[in-house]
């Protein structure tokens, strides 16, 4: 128990030091934009490939239920609420954790094992400011962008299933798409994914930055990053959703 509390405290101090460097100059804009571009580019395809069929599944299952009550016109609202509030933010963040989170842990872990981080610190270069802060800030930016594209893909999947496959009227679908959806739902997804991006970035960089044990240690850091980041932002998702919509 004591060891667990010590590790949580150590991570909290690390997160605070990184957060301070994210919001105060000097900023490493070159690495920030480079990492944000790479993450967005790498995760774009997987996010669309996952959210589109999930939107189709919601359309398929929802239509089967609403048909029982003659309430098919409510299906578009179900799809939009599910996709914007929960589906796209969570799925996009899972894929970012798997892609970018594991990559950051491996990169920083390799730099630690090869003593590159030690060398920069010996030269009085702030490793947290130049190697960690740009990565965390990049995920804070990239996750909402990917979430927005996932929103579009998920809604397109629901439209494809409901209108193009099941033959529901397209005009009725579009007219009822925003029946129970408001700007706050889109904003909630953006806020969620910004927080999730920060969580993923901090956990990934923490495990990479403090890697020990050679190549095996890098592997452990990658595994711990994906598992712990995913569990943490799932818990955070419940808290944020309860605070915003309960």
C-alpha atoms as a PDB file:
ATOM      1  CA  UNK A   1       0.000   0.000   0.000  1.00  0.00           C
ATOM      2  CA  UNK A   2       2.806   2.363   0.899  1.00  0.00           C
ATOM      3  CA  UNK A   3       4.575   1.578  -2.362  1.00  0.00           C
ATOM      4  CA  UNK A   4       1.385   2.257  -4.332  1.00  0.00           C
ATOM      5  CA  UNK A   5       0.874   5.620  -2.644  1.00  0.00           C
ATOM      6  CA  UNK A   6       4.518   6.495  -3.272  1.00  0.00           C
ATOM      7  CA  UNK A   7       4.166   5.717  -6.982  1.00  0.00           C
ATOM      8  CA  UNK A   8       0.953   7.736  -7.224  1.00  0.00           C
ATOM      9  CA  UNK A   9       2.663  10.646  -5.515  1.00  0.00           C
ATOM     10  CA  UNK A  10       5.676  10.341  -7.806  1.00  0.00           C
ATOM     11  CA  UNK A  11       3.408  10.398 -10.849  1.00  0.00           C
ATOM     12  CA  UNK A  12       1.526  13.393  -9.443  1.00  0.00           C
ATOM     13  CA  UNK A  13       4.750  15.350  -9.061  1.00  0.00           C
ATOM     14  CA  UNK A  14       5.782  14.374 -12.606  1.00  0.00           C
ATOM     15  CA  UNK A  15       2.389  15.434 -13.985  1.00  0.00           C
ATOM     16  CA  UNK A  16       2.581  18.768 -12.188  1.00  0.00           C
ATOM     17  CA  UNK A  17       6.068  19.488 -13.510  1.00  0.00           C
ATOM     18  CA  UNK A  18       5.010  18.624 -17.057  1.00  0.00           C
ATOM     19  CA  UNK A  19       1.807  20.672 -16.814  1.00  0.00           C
ATOM     20  CA  UNK A  20       3.816  23.701 -15.733  1.00  0.00           C
ATOM     21  CA  UNK A  21       6.080  23.337 -18.754  1.00  0.00           C
ATOM     22  CA  UNK A  22       3.118  22.941 -21.102  1.00  0.00           C
ATOM     23  CA  UNK A  23       1.620  26.298 -20.095  1.00  0.00           C
ATOM     24  CA  UNK A  24       4.802  28.355 -19.622  1.00  0.00           C
ATOM     25  CA  UNK A  25       7.434  29.456 -22.184  1.00  0.00           C
ATOM     26  CA  UNK A  26       9.740  28.665 -23.839  1.00  0.00           C
ATOM     27  CA  UNK A  27       7.727  26.263 -25.986  1.00  0.00           C
ATOM     28  CA  UNK A  28       9.074  23.723 -28.434  1.00  0.00           C
ATOM     29  CA  UNK A  29       6.577  24.457 -31.222  1.00  0.00           C
ATOM     30  CA  UNK A  30       8.485  22.424 -33.810  1.00  0.00           C
ATOM     31  CA  UNK A  31       8.171  19.145 -31.926  1.00  0.00           C
ATOM     32  CA  UNK A  32       4.645  20.013 -30.788  1.00  0.00           C
ATOM     33  CA  UNK A  33       3.286  20.397 -34.320  1.00  0.00           C
ATOM     34  CA  UNK A  34       5.336  17.461 -35.595  1.00  0.00           C
ATOM     35  CA  UNK A  35       3.965  15.100 -32.957  1.00  0.00           C
ATOM     36  CA  UNK A  36       0.396  16.392 -33.374  1.00  0.00           C
ATOM     37  CA  UNK A  37       0.594  15.862 -37.143  1.00  0.00           C
ATOM     38  CA  UNK A  38       2.077  12.363 -36.832  1.00  0.00           C
ATOM     39  CA  UNK A  39      -0.501  11.247 -34.253  1.00  0.00           C
ATOM     40  CA  UNK A  40      -3.408  12.636 -36.275  1.00  0.00           C
ATOM     41  CA  UNK A  41      -2.144  11.038 -39.464  1.00  0.00           C
ATOM     42  CA  UNK A  42      -1.450   7.634 -37.909  1.00  0.00           C
ATOM     43  CA  UNK A  43      -4.707   7.404 -35.997  1.00  0.00           C
ATOM     44  CA  UNK A  44      -7.062   8.906 -38.590  1.00  0.00           C
ATOM     45  CA  UNK A  45      -7.558   5.693 -40.564  1.00  0.00           C
ATOM     46  CA  UNK A  46      -8.099   3.445 -37.535  1.00  0.00           C
ATOM     47  CA  UNK A  47     -10.516   5.929 -35.923  1.00  0.00           C
ATOM     48  CA  UNK A  48     -12.679   6.110 -39.045  1.00  0.00           C
ATOM     49  CA  UNK A  49     -12.424   2.354 -39.608  1.00  0.00           C
ATOM     50  CA  UNK A  50     -13.708   1.690 -36.078  1.00  0.00           C
ATOM     51  CA  UNK A  51     -16.318   4.424 -35.547  1.00  0.00           C
ATOM     52  CA  UNK A  52     -18.039   3.941 -38.919  1.00  0.00           C
ATOM     53  CA  UNK A  53     -19.042   0.287 -38.333  1.00  0.00           C
ATOM     54  CA  UNK A  54     -19.940   1.056 -34.711  1.00  0.00           C
ATOM     55  CA  UNK A  55     -22.342   3.689 -36.017  1.00  0.00           C
ATOM     56  CA  UNK A  56     -23.797   1.053 -38.311  1.00  0.00           C
ATOM     57  CA  UNK A  57     -24.246  -1.347 -35.393  1.00  0.00           C
ATOM     58  CA  UNK A  58     -26.074   1.291 -33.341  1.00  0.00           C
ATOM     59  CA  UNK A  59     -28.333   1.948 -36.316  1.00  0.00           C
ATOM     60  CA  UNK A  60     -29.026  -1.757 -36.788  1.00  0.00           C
ATOM     61  CA  UNK A  61     -29.750  -2.563 -33.152  1.00  0.00           C
ATOM     62  CA  UNK A  62     -31.617   0.655 -32.485  1.00  0.00           C
ATOM     63  CA  UNK A  63     -33.862   0.197 -35.499  1.00  0.00           C
ATOM     64  CA  UNK A  64     -34.795  -3.312 -34.373  1.00  0.00           C
ATOM     65  CA  UNK A  65     -35.916  -1.962 -30.995  1.00  0.00           C
ATOM     66  CA  UNK A  66     -37.682   1.173 -32.230  1.00  0.00           C
ATOM     67  CA  UNK A  67     -39.570  -0.826 -34.857  1.00  0.00           C
ATOM     68  CA  UNK A  68     -41.310  -2.675 -32.019  1.00  0.00           C
ATOM     69  CA  UNK A  69     -42.843   0.600 -30.826  1.00  0.00           C
ATOM     70  CA  UNK A  70     -43.249   2.363 -34.160  1.00  0.00           C
ATOM     71  CA  UNK A  71     -40.725   4.996 -33.097  1.00  0.00           C
ATOM     72  CA  UNK A  72     -38.243   4.747 -35.958  1.00  0.00           C
ATOM     73  CA  UNK A  73     -38.012   8.531 -36.183  1.00  0.00           C
ATOM     74  CA  UNK A  74     -36.180   8.563 -32.828  1.00  0.00           C
ATOM     75  CA  UNK A  75     -33.334   6.423 -34.183  1.00  0.00           C
ATOM     76  CA  UNK A  76     -31.270   9.326 -35.605  1.00  0.00           C
ATOM     77  CA  UNK A  77     -31.333  11.068 -32.225  1.00  0.00           C
ATOM     78  CA  UNK A  78     -30.129   7.887 -30.516  1.00  0.00           C
ATOM     79  CA  UNK A  79     -27.276   7.580 -32.991  1.00  0.00           C
ATOM     80  CA  UNK A  80     -26.189  11.207 -32.627  1.00  0.00           C
ATOM     81  CA  UNK A  81     -26.303  11.180 -28.820  1.00  0.00           C
ATOM     82  CA  UNK A  82     -24.455   7.855 -28.554  1.00  0.00           C
ATOM     83  CA  UNK A  83     -21.780   8.812 -31.074  1.00  0.00           C
ATOM     84  CA  UNK A  84     -21.131  12.375 -29.910  1.00  0.00           C
ATOM     85  CA  UNK A  85     -21.245  11.770 -26.153  1.00  0.00           C
ATOM     86  CA  UNK A  86     -19.625   8.366 -25.745  1.00  0.00           C
ATOM     87  CA  UNK A  87     -18.756   6.286 -28.779  1.00  0.00           C
ATOM     88  CA  UNK A  88     -16.406   8.540 -30.698  1.00  0.00           C
ATOM     89  CA  UNK A  89     -14.554  10.054 -27.695  1.00  0.00           C
ATOM     90  CA  UNK A  90     -13.871   6.669 -26.094  1.00  0.00           C
ATOM     91  CA  UNK A  91     -12.961   4.771 -29.266  1.00  0.00           C
ATOM     92  CA  UNK A  92     -10.720   7.559 -30.542  1.00  0.00           C
ATOM     93  CA  UNK A  93      -8.908   7.707 -27.202  1.00  0.00           C
ATOM     94  CA  UNK A  94      -8.438   3.924 -27.064  1.00  0.00           C
ATOM     95  CA  UNK A  95      -6.806   4.004 -30.487  1.00  0.00           C
ATOM     96  CA  UNK A  96      -4.617   6.966 -29.543  1.00  0.00           C
ATOM     97  CA  UNK A  97      -3.491   5.119 -26.409  1.00  0.00           C
ATOM     98  CA  UNK A  98      -2.644   2.054 -28.482  1.00  0.00           C
ATOM     99  CA  UNK A  99      -0.853   3.988 -31.221  1.00  0.00           C
ATOM    100  CA  UNK A 100       0.626   7.176 -29.792  1.00  0.00           C
ATOM    101  CA  UNK A 101       0.800   6.143 -26.146  1.00  0.00           C
ATOM    102  CA  UNK A 102       2.782   3.012 -26.862  1.00  0.00           C
ATOM    103  CA  UNK A 103       4.985   4.923 -29.308  1.00  0.00           C
ATOM    104  CA  UNK A 104       5.822   7.659 -26.797  1.00  0.00           C
ATOM    105  CA  UNK A 105       6.609   5.156 -24.063  1.00  0.00           C
ATOM    106  CA  UNK A 106       8.902   3.236 -26.413  1.00  0.00           C
ATOM    107  CA  UNK A 107      10.643   6.372 -27.715  1.00  0.00           C
ATOM    108  CA  UNK A 108      11.343   7.872 -24.306  1.00  0.00           C
ATOM    109  CA  UNK A 109      12.180   4.457 -22.866  1.00  0.00           C
ATOM    110  CA  UNK A 110      14.766   3.893 -25.579  1.00  0.00           C
ATOM    111  CA  UNK A 111      16.197   7.361 -24.972  1.00  0.00           C
ATOM    112  CA  UNK A 112      16.482   6.576 -21.262  1.00  0.00           C
ATOM    113  CA  UNK A 113      18.102   3.175 -21.838  1.00  0.00           C
ATOM    114  CA  UNK A 114      20.578   4.666 -24.331  1.00  0.00           C
ATOM    115  CA  UNK A 115      21.308   7.448 -21.807  1.00  0.00           C
ATOM    116  CA  UNK A 116      20.225  10.154 -24.261  1.00  0.00           C
ATOM    117  CA  UNK A 117      18.006  11.768 -21.632  1.00  0.00           C
ATOM    118  CA  UNK A 118      20.862  11.636 -19.131  1.00  0.00           C
ATOM    119  CA  UNK A 119      23.130  13.342 -21.656  1.00  0.00           C
ATOM    120  CA  UNK A 120      20.674  16.179 -22.264  1.00  0.00           C
ATOM    121  CA  UNK A 121      20.260  16.712 -18.531  1.00  0.00           C
ATOM    122  CA  UNK A 122      24.036  16.830 -18.080  1.00  0.00           C
ATOM    123  CA  UNK A 123      24.112  19.590 -20.721  1.00  0.00           C
ATOM    124  CA  UNK A 124      21.553  21.530 -18.628  1.00  0.00           C
ATOM    125  CA  UNK A 125      18.762  20.878 -21.146  1.00  0.00           C
ATOM    126  CA  UNK A 126      15.331  20.479 -19.545  1.00  0.00           C
ATOM    127  CA  UNK A 127      14.235  17.026 -20.738  1.00  0.00           C
ATOM    128  CA  UNK A 128      10.688  17.502 -19.525  1.00  0.00           C
ATOM    129  CA  UNK A 129      10.292  20.747 -21.453  1.00  0.00           C
ATOM    130  CA  UNK A 130      11.886  19.593 -24.704  1.00  0.00           C
ATOM    131  CA  UNK A 131      10.973  15.910 -24.841  1.00  0.00           C
ATOM    132  CA  UNK A 132       7.856  15.398 -22.721  1.00  0.00           C
ATOM    133  CA  UNK A 133       5.792  18.599 -22.800  1.00  0.00           C
ATOM    134  CA  UNK A 134       5.496  18.714 -26.630  1.00  0.00           C
ATOM    135  CA  UNK A 135       4.210  15.133 -26.701  1.00  0.00           C
ATOM    136  CA  UNK A 136       1.593  15.745 -24.017  1.00  0.00           C
ATOM    137  CA  UNK A 137       0.433  18.989 -25.646  1.00  0.00           C
ATOM    138  CA  UNK A 138       0.264  17.246 -29.027  1.00  0.00           C
ATOM    139  CA  UNK A 139      -2.164  14.642 -27.685  1.00  0.00           C
ATOM    140  CA  UNK A 140      -4.299  17.332 -26.043  1.00  0.00           C
ATOM    141  CA  UNK A 141      -4.716  18.840 -29.526  1.00  0.00           C
ATOM    142  CA  UNK A 142      -4.840  15.678 -31.633  1.00  0.00           C
ATOM    143  CA  UNK A 143      -7.466  13.769 -29.630  1.00  0.00           C
ATOM    144  CA  UNK A 144     -10.283  16.330 -30.133  1.00  0.00           C
ATOM    145  CA  UNK A 145      -9.459  16.525 -33.849  1.00  0.00           C
ATOM    146  CA  UNK A 146      -9.675  12.755 -34.184  1.00  0.00           C
ATOM    147  CA  UNK A 147     -12.842  12.735 -32.095  1.00  0.00           C
ATOM    148  CA  UNK A 148     -14.500  15.207 -34.473  1.00  0.00           C
ATOM    149  CA  UNK A 149     -13.617  13.065 -37.475  1.00  0.00           C
ATOM    150  CA  UNK A 150     -14.856  10.018 -35.571  1.00  0.00           C
ATOM    151  CA  UNK A 151     -18.149  11.834 -34.953  1.00  0.00           C
ATOM    152  CA  UNK A 152     -18.598  12.322 -38.685  1.00  0.00           C
ATOM    153  CA  UNK A 153     -17.701   8.695 -39.430  1.00  0.00           C
ATOM    154  CA  UNK A 154     -20.034   7.343 -36.735  1.00  0.00           C
ATOM    155  CA  UNK A 155     -22.977   9.419 -37.939  1.00  0.00           C
ATOM    156  CA  UNK A 156     -22.221   8.389 -41.509  1.00  0.00           C
ATOM    157  CA  UNK A 157     -22.263   4.750 -40.405  1.00  0.00           C
ATOM    158  CA  UNK A 158     -25.648   5.202 -38.762  1.00  0.00           C
ATOM    159  CA  UNK A 159     -27.014   6.905 -41.895  1.00  0.00           C
ATOM    160  CA  UNK A 160     -25.643   4.148 -44.113  1.00  0.00           C
ATOM    161  CA  UNK A 161     -27.329   1.414 -42.093  1.00  0.00           C
ATOM    162  CA  UNK A 162     -30.624   3.217 -41.493  1.00  0.00           C
ATOM    163  CA  UNK A 163     -31.195   4.849 -44.886  1.00  0.00           C
ATOM    164  CA  UNK A 164     -29.071   3.114 -47.493  1.00  0.00           C
ATOM    165  CA  UNK A 165     -29.393  -0.452 -46.190  1.00  0.00           C
ATOM    166  CA  UNK A 166     -32.643  -0.556 -44.199  1.00  0.00           C
ATOM    167  CA  UNK A 167     -34.494   1.907 -46.420  1.00  0.00           C
ATOM    168  CA  UNK A 168     -35.597   4.452 -43.841  1.00  0.00           C
ATOM    169  CA  UNK A 169     -36.480   7.859 -45.371  1.00  0.00           C
ATOM    170  CA  UNK A 170     -33.372  10.008 -45.644  1.00  0.00           C
ATOM    171  CA  UNK A 171     -35.275  13.236 -45.055  1.00  0.00           C
ATOM    172  CA  UNK A 172     -36.796  11.909 -41.850  1.00  0.00           C
ATOM    173  CA  UNK A 173     -33.372  10.740 -40.685  1.00  0.00           C
ATOM    174  CA  UNK A 174     -31.759  14.144 -41.239  1.00  0.00           C
ATOM    175  CA  UNK A 175     -34.724  16.029 -39.756  1.00  0.00           C
ATOM    176  CA  UNK A 176     -34.540  14.040 -36.512  1.00  0.00           C
ATOM    177  CA  UNK A 177     -30.764  13.709 -36.291  1.00  0.00           C
ATOM    178  CA  UNK A 178     -30.446  16.633 -33.875  1.00  0.00           C
ATOM    179  CA  UNK A 179     -33.775  16.140 -32.088  1.00  0.00           C
ATOM    180  CA  UNK A 180     -32.210  15.382 -28.702  1.00  0.00           C
ATOM    181  CA  UNK A 181     -28.700  16.574 -29.464  1.00  0.00           C
ATOM    182  CA  UNK A 182     -27.321  19.999 -28.620  1.00  0.00           C
ATOM    183  CA  UNK A 183     -24.054  21.880 -28.945  1.00  0.00           C
ATOM    184  CA  UNK A 184     -23.173  20.766 -25.414  1.00  0.00           C
ATOM    185  CA  UNK A 185     -22.967  17.169 -26.633  1.00  0.00           C
ATOM    186  CA  UNK A 186     -20.307  18.038 -29.189  1.00  0.00           C
ATOM    187  CA  UNK A 187     -18.533  20.226 -26.651  1.00  0.00           C
ATOM    188  CA  UNK A 188     -18.596  17.395 -24.124  1.00  0.00           C
ATOM    189  CA  UNK A 189     -16.823  15.109 -26.582  1.00  0.00           C
ATOM    190  CA  UNK A 190     -14.141  17.727 -27.228  1.00  0.00           C
ATOM    191  CA  UNK A 191     -13.600  18.341 -23.518  1.00  0.00           C
ATOM    192  CA  UNK A 192     -13.467  14.625 -22.801  1.00  0.00           C
ATOM    193  CA  UNK A 193     -10.906  13.890 -25.493  1.00  0.00           C
ATOM    194  CA  UNK A 194      -8.707  16.814 -24.439  1.00  0.00           C
ATOM    195  CA  UNK A 195      -8.613  15.377 -20.923  1.00  0.00           C
ATOM    196  CA  UNK A 196      -8.106  11.855 -22.255  1.00  0.00           C
ATOM    197  CA  UNK A 197      -5.234  13.115 -24.421  1.00  0.00           C
ATOM    198  CA  UNK A 198      -3.563  14.653 -21.383  1.00  0.00           C
ATOM    199  CA  UNK A 199      -4.033  11.417 -19.416  1.00  0.00           C
ATOM    200  CA  UNK A 200      -2.582   9.279 -22.206  1.00  0.00           C
ATOM    201  CA  UNK A 201       0.338  11.634 -22.772  1.00  0.00           C
ATOM    202  CA  UNK A 202       1.259  11.911 -19.103  1.00  0.00           C
ATOM    203  CA  UNK A 203       1.038   8.174 -18.410  1.00  0.00           C
ATOM    204  CA  UNK A 204       2.938   7.247 -21.584  1.00  0.00           C
ATOM    205  CA  UNK A 205       5.696   9.774 -21.003  1.00  0.00           C
ATOM    206  CA  UNK A 206       5.936   8.876 -17.317  1.00  0.00           C
ATOM    207  CA  UNK A 207       6.503   5.195 -18.009  1.00  0.00           C
ATOM    208  CA  UNK A 208       8.918   5.955 -20.832  1.00  0.00           C
ATOM    209  CA  UNK A 209      10.823   8.626 -18.926  1.00  0.00           C
ATOM    210  CA  UNK A 210      11.464   6.374 -15.932  1.00  0.00           C
ATOM    211  CA  UNK A 211      12.139   3.146 -17.822  1.00  0.00           C
ATOM    212  CA  UNK A 212      14.690   0.769 -16.309  1.00  0.00           C
ATOM    213  CA  UNK A 213      15.890  -2.715 -17.155  1.00  0.00           C
ATOM    214  CA  UNK A 214      17.011  -2.502 -20.770  1.00  0.00           C
ATOM    215  CA  UNK A 215      14.918  -3.688 -23.692  1.00  0.00           C
ATOM    216  CA  UNK A 216      12.631  -5.705 -21.420  1.00  0.00           C
ATOM    217  CA  UNK A 217      11.957  -2.551 -19.430  1.00  0.00           C
ATOM    218  CA  UNK A 218      10.897  -0.730 -22.583  1.00  0.00           C
ATOM    219  CA  UNK A 219       8.433  -3.531 -23.308  1.00  0.00           C
ATOM    220  CA  UNK A 220       7.000  -3.297 -19.801  1.00  0.00           C
ATOM    221  CA  UNK A 221       6.680   0.471 -20.138  1.00  0.00           C
ATOM    222  CA  UNK A 222       4.717   0.109 -23.375  1.00  0.00           C
ATOM    223  CA  UNK A 223       2.399  -2.517 -21.894  1.00  0.00           C
ATOM    224  CA  UNK A 224       1.830  -0.557 -18.681  1.00  0.00           C
ATOM    225  CA  UNK A 225       1.113   2.591 -20.683  1.00  0.00           C
ATOM    226  CA  UNK A 226      -1.676   1.091 -22.777  1.00  0.00           C
ATOM    227  CA  UNK A 227      -3.321  -0.749 -19.877  1.00  0.00           C
ATOM    228  CA  UNK A 228      -3.158   2.021 -17.290  1.00  0.00           C
ATOM    229  CA  UNK A 229      -4.004   4.856 -19.666  1.00  0.00           C
ATOM    230  CA  UNK A 230      -7.060   2.984 -20.934  1.00  0.00           C
ATOM    231  CA  UNK A 231      -8.296   2.124 -17.445  1.00  0.00           C
ATOM    232  CA  UNK A 232      -7.695   5.671 -16.227  1.00  0.00           C
ATOM    233  CA  UNK A 233      -9.575   7.463 -18.970  1.00  0.00           C
ATOM    234  CA  UNK A 234     -12.448   4.975 -18.780  1.00  0.00           C
ATOM    235  CA  UNK A 235     -12.805   5.920 -15.117  1.00  0.00           C
ATOM    236  CA  UNK A 236     -12.433   9.594 -16.026  1.00  0.00           C
ATOM    237  CA  UNK A 237     -15.108   9.163 -18.694  1.00  0.00           C
ATOM    238  CA  UNK A 238     -17.628   8.051 -16.081  1.00  0.00           C
ATOM    239  CA  UNK A 239     -16.781  10.966 -13.810  1.00  0.00           C
ATOM    240  CA  UNK A 240     -16.981  13.553 -16.607  1.00  0.00           C
ATOM    241  CA  UNK A 241     -20.209  12.115 -18.013  1.00  0.00           C
ATOM    242  CA  UNK A 242     -21.810  12.082 -14.573  1.00  0.00           C
ATOM    243  CA  UNK A 243     -20.748  15.673 -13.958  1.00  0.00           C
ATOM    244  CA  UNK A 244     -22.038  16.946 -17.302  1.00  0.00           C
ATOM    245  CA  UNK A 245     -25.204  14.923 -17.887  1.00  0.00           C
ATOM    246  CA  UNK A 246     -26.365  13.448 -14.567  1.00  0.00           C
END
